[in-house]
Each structure stands twice: as structure tokens, then as C-alpha cells.
Amino acid sequence: MAIDPNSINPDEIKKLVVEGLDFRPDGGLSVQRLQTNADPAIGEKEMEAVRKTAKSWRELHKDSQLGDLTEDERLLRQAAAKRLCDELLAELAQVTSSPPAIAAAAVASTAPPLRPTTLREGFDQYLKSKKKIVQSTKDAYTESFELFAELIGGDHRLAHEIRPVEIKEFNDALAFIPLHARKRGIKLGTTQAILKHPPKLEDKKGNPIDAISGNSANLCVANIKSFFDCLIKSGRRDGDNPFENLPKHSDGHNVGGADGFDEHELRAIFNSTTFMLAKRPSQFWGLLLALYTGARLNEIASLDLIDFVEEKGIRCIAIRHIPRAAPHTIEHQRNPRSAKRTKNLESRRLVPLHPDLYEIGIETYIEDLQELGATRFFPTFPLDAKGKRERRLSHDGNEYLKLVGIHVERNKVMHSFRDTVCEMLSVDDMDDVRADQWTGHKNQSIKGRHYRRSKAAVDLQAKEGFSALNFPFIDIEKLQYTKGWWNDYIQKNMVD
């Protein structure tokens, strides 16, 4: 950073933080980092003092090069410039090392660690260490980092220089970030600029838009906190993680995100009068599988017919992770859209299929699909750019929840089926490890890691799971699949 300015008043710079100051022999002045007081009025005075200092240094060297000066005069000017340089360096050293000054605290907190690095370099290394997460999770980490870097002043900043007060300001600024700001071309600026002048919550046409949800803000903070944990453990930053104990964001009453459905809501959802009006498989089997398995939406949407298996006499679905083949390989040319994505590798599992699903007619539906030549349970779901198929299932499910008056934004949604299953498994006598295996949650215990690789307990898991997932108030005799129900729709809309 080069500055062109003159003398400096010690009384006006007690808040200055100056790093990498260089008085160049040619009369130029540069600093690697310059930080002024947070108060704009004081900060402007500090900048003016620095400008005057740089101008004075430049003028001394300019005058010393004039041809009409004698050799003695030239030497005197150079000596004066040298004295000014020494005085300014001494004065600034006193400012940045004075115990009561803000600068002293800032310098102490930004002392180089064992392995100093920029935010970008540190984040790239962090992603390389995350070998077991799928691409969509990496994309979420990257999106959080890009937002953090933009608001904090750029990914070129050194990781150890980021002060706790900047982290607090970043957390505060998240409450004002417009939803999909980057896609809408909304420029955000730094945290201080956002807090001083929050961006308008409207698109380019002036239509109102929402700010990001409290859950999204908390997820962003959690992602960057994990990144800073890595920086500290790898010696790229010292001290405690500044993201610890930050205030949580909320959306009013929807503090905890999606909630499970209660009996009253489930009665309304699976009322045969409305439920049997389903126009396509996702509106029928999508909700039923979500209720009886608690699987993630993309796990349900990506099911192949070969994923319906039998283990020890128990009919199950196999939740598998098949990474997409690398481009330009033979396997990719054979089937470029063959990927099946789970949240992480630990999500791979067998989930016993509740007998109610067979009583409703899932086996007949599978037979219809085989006769049509389909290989997937939902053959009309396309693969999106992220390698997922859940978009149509999420849309159809949430639209139906709106139709029956149950949907509440971010609170009563398709994900609520997963929360319902988690709640019901937790109140029954089911072992925690088997409950985590059923839902695909990661269990860190030795027993949990071993159980995840074992099929030996699937019969016990089925016995406990079927007992817990008991819905006597749903009249399944009125929820019956009829052979060939959606054959015409599937034939017209089947995709790879």
C-alpha cells in the first residue's frame, strides 16, 4: 500500500496500527497494513497525519535533488530527512507498543504464529483435509468462506491478523445479508460498511426480498468456526477460536429450524381424502418413505430399484454413496449421470422397510416400474448440477403440506418427517447406536463405528424401529396403491 503525504502529530496517532512501514530512499513511503480508529472522525485525522508524514518525506527528498543546491546543502537536507525518518519510526514504535493504546492490543493479537498463512491458503489446505465429505458439503463450506472473506476485507489477509472484534462484527452483519445476494448481483462491502449502512432488502427491480435465515447465518458461522479450528490446530493461528460463544441468530419462533410433526398434523397429511389425489409418485411414495424411514430427501429421491434388498429375511433399502466418475474416463462415458450422493460416507446404511409400506402396495409399484423398464424408484427425477435429485421431491412435498394447511416456512417442511422419525426413535427403547444407524447420523463411539459396518443386528434394529414407528391413527387401508396408477405419467416423463 503506497501513500503520498507530511509530518505526523503524536497526539493524533495514539490509535494508529501501522505494520510494515518503509521509508524508501527515493522519497516514497509504504506500509503493508494500516488501521485507523473505528470512529470515522478520529480515523480521518489519523489518515491526514499519515498523509502529511508521507508528503514531508517526499518533499525533503525532492528538494535534496534540486540542481541549484550545493553539495553541503544537499548533505544537510539528506541528514534532515534521515533524522525525520528516525523520529517517525521511533514515534510510531511508541504508538504501536504502548500498553494502554488500542494499537498495542492489536499488535499483540496479530503476532505471527509458527506457520503464518493467508485466509485463502489456509482454506485451500482445510478443504484438502476434508476427504470424506461430499461435494455439496464442500460447496457449502466454500460459500460460507467466500462470504466471510468478502466481509472481512479479502482472502489475502493473514489468518492470524483477524481480531475477535472483527469476528463479532461479521456475526452481527450476517443479520443484514440479502438472500442469494451474489446471484442477484448485490454488492455487500465490509462488515463495518454493512453495519453502518445495511443493504436494501430488494432486488434490482425494487421487489422486496428476505435476509438470509437465522439457520443459514448460524450454519455459516459454524462452517467458519470449523475452519478456524483447523487454522489453530495446524499452527496457522494462535490462541482461542474467536468464533466460540458467539450469539446465535434466530427467526423469531423458528429458532430450532424444522420441527417434527405431531399426531394432529400427521392425521391431516395422510387423510385419504386429499392424499389419494396424488398425480405422480413423488406426491405419494415420497411422503410415505419419508415418514417410515426418516431418510434425507436426496437419499429417497436417488433410490435405485436394486437398492431394495433383503438382509436376514428383513426387507430393507440400501442407502449407498456412489461418487460420480471422473470426467473423460471410460466409466464416465458409459454412464455420466450414475452418481448417488449421501451427506457423508457415514450415511451409508441399511434401513428396514416398515411392513405398512408393503401393505399399502410398494411391491406392486416396483413391479410396475420394472415392466416399464425403469431402474430407479423415482424415474422422473433429473440429476441437478450438484449431483442430487431431491428438488422435485422437496417441491412436491412442501406444496402438498401447503395444500393441507400444515406448511410453516422453515419449520414445518419435508425435512420435518426426518425430525419426526428421530423423535419417535428416541422416546422408544431403541439403542442410541441403532437409532443413529437408522437415520444415518454419525456415531463417534467404537460401538457405533463397528455397528455401522455390521449387518448382524438388522433384525433387532427392525424389531425396535417398527415398534417405535407406529401410527395407528393413520388409516392405511384407505391409502392403497392401484396397479398402473402413474404408468402414463412415468412413460412420458422418464429421464436418465
mmCIF file of N, CA and C in Angstrom, residues 176 188 190-200:
data_model
loop_
_atom_site.group_PDB
_atom_site.id
_atom_site.type_symbol
_atom_site.label_atom_id
_atom_site.label_comp_id
_atom_site.label_asym_id
_atom_site.label_seq_id
_atom_site.Cartn_x
_atom_site.Cartn_y
_atom_site.Cartn_z
ATOM 1 N N PHE A 176 -27.999 -8.852 8.185
ATOM 2 C CA PHE A 176 -28.424 -7.898 7.164
ATOM 3 C C PHE A 176 -28.121 -8.376 5.737
ATOM 4 N N LEU A 188 -21.951 -6.242 -1.291
ATOM 5 C CA LEU A 188 -22.127 -6.187 0.159
ATOM 6 C C LEU A 188 -21.158 -5.243 0.858
ATOM 7 N N THR A 190 -17.756 -4.373 3.293
ATOM 8 C CA THR A 190 -17.181 -4.926 4.512
ATOM 9 C C THR A 190 -18.210 -4.939 5.636
ATOM 10 N N THR A 191 -17.868 -5.619 6.711
ATOM 11 C CA THR A 191 -18.783 -5.695 7.852
ATOM 12 C C THR A 191 -19.104 -4.313 8.399
ATOM 13 N N GLN A 192 -18.095 -3.463 8.533
ATOM 14 C CA GLN A 192 -18.327 -2.124 9.076
ATOM 15 C C GLN A 192 -19.249 -1.323 8.170
ATOM 16 N N ALA A 193 -19.077 -1.463 6.863
ATOM 17 C CA ALA A 193 -19.947 -0.748 5.924
ATOM 18 C C ALA A 193 -21.379 -1.264 6.021
ATOM 19 N N ILE A 194 -21.535 -2.580 6.170
ATOM 20 C CA ILE A 194 -22.869 -3.170 6.273
ATOM 21 C C ILE A 194 -23.560 -2.727 7.554
ATOM 22 N N LEU A 195 -22.810 -2.721 8.661
ATOM 23 C CA LEU A 195 -23.410 -2.323 9.934
ATOM 24 C C LEU A 195 -23.774 -0.841 9.952
ATOM 25 N N LYS A 196 -22.991 -0.044 9.239
ATOM 26 C CA LYS A 196 -23.270 1.394 9.196
ATOM 27 C C LYS A 196 -24.396 1.713 8.225
ATOM 28 N N HIS A 197 -24.377 1.050 7.062
ATOM 29 C CA HIS A 197 -25.416 1.270 6.049
ATOM 30 C C HIS A 197 -25.881 -0.090 5.527
ATOM 31 N N PRO A 198 -26.809 -0.764 6.213
ATOM 32 C CA PRO A 198 -27.279 -2.083 5.789
ATOM 33 C C PRO A 198 -27.817 -2.056 4.362
ATOM 34 N N PRO A 199 -27.508 -3.092 3.572
ATOM 35 C CA PRO A 199 -28.015 -3.139 2.183
ATOM 36 C C PRO A 199 -29.537 -3.224 2.150
ATOM 37 N N LYS A 200 -30.110 -2.652 1.100
ATOM 38 C CA LYS A 200 -31.569 -2.687 0.956
ATOM 39 C C LYS A 200 -32.023 -4.111 0.637
#
